[in-house]
Amino acid sequence: MFTLRRSAAIAAAAIIIFGGLLGLACGGIASAQSARPPVIVIDAGHGGIDAGVYGKASGVKESEINLAIARELAGYFDAAGFCAVLTRKTQGGLYGLPVKGFKMRDMNARLDTIVRCGADMVISVHQNTFPDSARRGAQVFFYPGRENGRKLAACIQRSLNGTALGDGKEPLAGDYFMLRCTDSPSVVVECGFLSNEEDERLLLTEEGRRDAAYAVFMGAVEYFSPQ
């Protein structure tokens, strides 16, 4: 359940964002798409036989943490009046049969959702790992040379840095499929390191996952908010 504080923040975000979009539309500046709620495609990375990385202590699958956070994130966007679309709604993958070429089929299925929905923003949720277990903290990636992605990544990184999963990181450029497959602002959010004891402990709790999702949501709100 949402806390009263978060519920109030979500309501305020909706007023700011959609009031700004309405103002643009009434002024004749915005495109026809401004008349509809922004479509946010939320991608829970991995799934099915592709588990991603594993928790060092618990053995938890990255794909399970990703989906849990993606669902929380979609709930925040929906509550604020956005149109949230999940690329993956279950623990299964999107590749059909688990045979040769499954990874590319999985990626293309995610791209199909982005194109079909006319995504205004793409957020791909992941977890990190590193040989040195001391490495920790949320890290956001954007595609090099795309200013909209860089701006979105900066907003979300700032928001995550204010949580227990924050470690003062700056957003980084990265060459990932989910970043380069669309011209819409797109980020890959590595919420924490499952190879780090502290991050893993936080991400295994419902509260920790909810806090991560809320921080990502508020970063996206900052991106959309009229300047």
JSON list of N, CA, C and O in Angstrom, two decimals, residues 5 8 27 41 67 98 105 141 149-150 154 173 186 208 223 225:
[
{"chain": "A", "resi": 5, "resn": "ARG", "atom": "N", "xyz": [2.27, 9.96, 2.51]},
{"chain": "A", "resi": 5, "resn": "ARG", "atom": "CA", "xyz": [3.23, 10.90, 1.94]},
{"chain": "A", "resi": 5, "resn": "ARG", "atom": "C", "xyz": [3.44, 10.62, 0.46]},
{"chain": "A", "resi": 5, "resn": "ARG", "atom": "O", "xyz": [3.48, 11.54, -0.35]},
{"chain": "A", "resi": 8, "resn": "ALA", "atom": "N", "xyz": [0.37, 11.52, -1.64]},
{"chain": "A", "resi": 8, "resn": "ALA", "atom": "CA", "xyz": [0.28, 12.96, -1.88]},
{"chain": "A", "resi": 8, "resn": "ALA", "atom": "C", "xyz": [1.28, 13.40, -2.95]},
{"chain": "A", "resi": 8, "resn": "ALA", "atom": "O", "xyz": [0.97, 14.23, -3.81]},
{"chain": "A", "resi": 27, "resn": "GLY", "atom": "N", "xyz": [-2.01, 25.99, -25.74]},
{"chain": "A", "resi": 27, "resn": "GLY", "atom": "CA", "xyz": [-1.24, 27.03, -26.40]},
{"chain": "A", "resi": 27, "resn": "GLY", "atom": "C", "xyz": [-0.92, 26.69, -27.84]},
{"chain": "A", "resi": 27, "resn": "GLY", "atom": "O", "xyz": [-0.29, 27.49, -28.53]},
{"chain": "A", "resi": 41, "resn": "VAL", "atom": "N", "xyz": [6.94, 2.56, -21.00]},
{"chain": "A", "resi": 41, "resn": "VAL", "atom": "CA", "xyz": [7.20, 1.13, -21.11]},
{"chain": "A", "resi": 41, "resn": "VAL", "atom": "C", "xyz": [8.23, 0.75, -20.05]},
{"chain": "A", "resi": 41, "resn": "VAL", "atom": "O", "xyz": [9.33, 1.32, -20.01]},
{"chain": "A", "resi": 67, "resn": "LEU", "atom": "N", "xyz": [11.37, -8.09, -11.97]},
{"chain": "A", "resi": 67, "resn": "LEU", "atom": "CA", "xyz": [9.92, -8.09, -12.18]},
{"chain": "A", "resi": 67, "resn": "LEU", "atom": "C", "xyz": [9.20, -7.47, -10.99]},
{"chain": "A", "resi": 67, "resn": "LEU", "atom": "O", "xyz": [8.23, -6.71, -11.17]},
{"chain": "A", "resi": 98, "resn": "PRO", "atom": "N", "xyz": [12.76, -22.22, -25.92]},
{"chain": "A", "resi": 98, "resn": "PRO", "atom": "CA", "xyz": [14.13, -21.93, -25.47]},
{"chain": "A", "resi": 98, "resn": "PRO", "atom": "C", "xyz": [15.17, -22.62, -26.34]},
{"chain": "A", "resi": 98, "resn": "PRO", "atom": "O", "xyz": [15.92, -23.49, -25.89]},
{"chain": "A", "resi": 105, "resn": "ARG", "atom": "N", "xyz": [15.27, -13.09, -29.96]},
{"chain": "A", "resi": 105, "resn": "ARG", "atom": "CA", "xyz": [13.80, -13.09, -30.04]},
{"chain": "A", "resi": 105, "resn": "ARG", "atom": "C", "xyz": [13.20, -12.38, -28.83]},
{"chain": "A", "resi": 105, "resn": "ARG", "atom": "O", "xyz": [12.21, -11.65, -28.95]},
{"chain": "A", "resi": 141, "resn": "PHE", "atom": "N", "xyz": [22.10, 4.03, -16.78]},
{"chain": "A", "resi": 141, "resn": "PHE", "atom": "CA", "xyz": [22.79, 4.14, -18.06]},
{"chain": "A", "resi": 141, "resn": "PHE", "atom": "C", "xyz": [21.89, 4.79, -19.12]},
{"chain": "A", "resi": 141, "resn": "PHE", "atom": "O", "xyz": [20.67, 4.60, -19.11]},
{"chain": "A", "resi": 149, "resn": "GLY", "atom": "N", "xyz": [17.90, 10.87, -23.32]},
{"chain": "A", "resi": 149, "resn": "GLY", "atom": "CA", "xyz": [18.25, 9.76, -22.44]},
{"chain": "A", "resi": 149, "resn": "GLY", "atom": "C", "xyz": [19.20, 10.19, -21.34]},
{"chain": "A", "resi": 149, "resn": "GLY", "atom": "O", "xyz": [19.08, 9.75, -20.19]},
{"chain": "A", "resi": 150, "resn": "ARG", "atom": "N", "xyz": [20.16, 11.05, -21.68]},
{"chain": "A", "resi": 150, "resn": "ARG", "atom": "CA", "xyz": [21.11, 11.53, -20.67]},
{"chain": "A", "resi": 150, "resn": "ARG", "atom": "C", "xyz": [20.38, 12.32, -19.59]},
{"chain": "A", "resi": 150, "resn": "ARG", "atom": "O", "xyz": [20.65, 12.16, -18.39]},
{"chain": "A", "resi": 154, "resn": "ALA", "atom": "N", "xyz": [20.05, 11.28, -15.66]},
{"chain": "A", "resi": 154, "resn": "ALA", "atom": "CA", "xyz": [20.51, 12.18, -14.60]},
{"chain": "A", "resi": 154, "resn": "ALA", "atom": "C", "xyz": [19.43, 12.38, -13.54]},
{"chain": "A", "resi": 154, "resn": "ALA", "atom": "O", "xyz": [19.72, 12.38, -12.34]},
{"chain": "A", "resi": 173, "resn": "ALA", "atom": "N", "xyz": [27.15, 6.45, -19.84]},
{"chain": "A", "resi": 173, "resn": "ALA", "atom": "CA", "xyz": [26.76, 6.05, -21.19]},
{"chain": "A", "resi": 173, "resn": "ALA", "atom": "C", "xyz": [26.98, 4.55, -21.33]},
{"chain": "A", "resi": 173, "resn": "ALA", "atom": "O", "xyz": [27.93, 4.00, -20.79]},
{"chain": "A", "resi": 186, "resn": "SER", "atom": "N", "xyz": [15.34, 6.69, -23.02]},
{"chain": "A", "resi": 186, "resn": "SER", "atom": "CA", "xyz": [15.43, 5.31, -22.55]},
{"chain": "A", "resi": 186, "resn": "SER", "atom": "C", "xyz": [16.61, 5.18, -21.60]},
{"chain": "A", "resi": 186, "resn": "SER", "atom": "O", "xyz": [17.68, 5.72, -21.85]},
{"chain": "A", "resi": 208, "resn": "GLY", "atom": "N", "xyz": [12.58, -2.36, 0.39]},
{"chain": "A", "resi": 208, "resn": "GLY", "atom": "CA", "xyz": [13.71, -1.94, -0.42]},
{"chain": "A", "resi": 208, "resn": "GLY", "atom": "C", "xyz": [13.37, -1.84, -1.90]},
{"chain": "A", "resi": 208, "resn": "GLY", "atom": "O", "xyz": [13.76, -0.89, -2.58]},
{"chain": "A", "resi": 223, "resn": "TYR", "atom": "N", "xyz": [11.87, 14.53, -14.85]},
{"chain": "A", "resi": 223, "resn": "TYR", "atom": "CA", "xyz": [12.13, 14.68, -16.28]},
{"chain": "A", "resi": 223, "resn": "TYR", "atom": "C", "xyz": [10.93, 15.32, -17.01]},
{"chain": "A", "resi": 223, "resn": "TYR", "atom": "O", "xyz": [11.10, 16.19, -17.86]},
{"chain": "A", "resi": 225, "resn": "SER", "atom": "N", "xyz": [8.46, 17.10, -15.64]},
{"chain": "A", "resi": 225, "resn": "SER", "atom": "CA", "xyz": [7.95, 18.33, -15.05]},
{"chain": "A", "resi": 225, "resn": "SER", "atom": "C", "xyz": [8.35, 19.55, -15.86]},
{"chain": "A", "resi": 225, "resn": "SER", "atom": "O", "xyz": [9.51, 19.65, -16.32]}
]
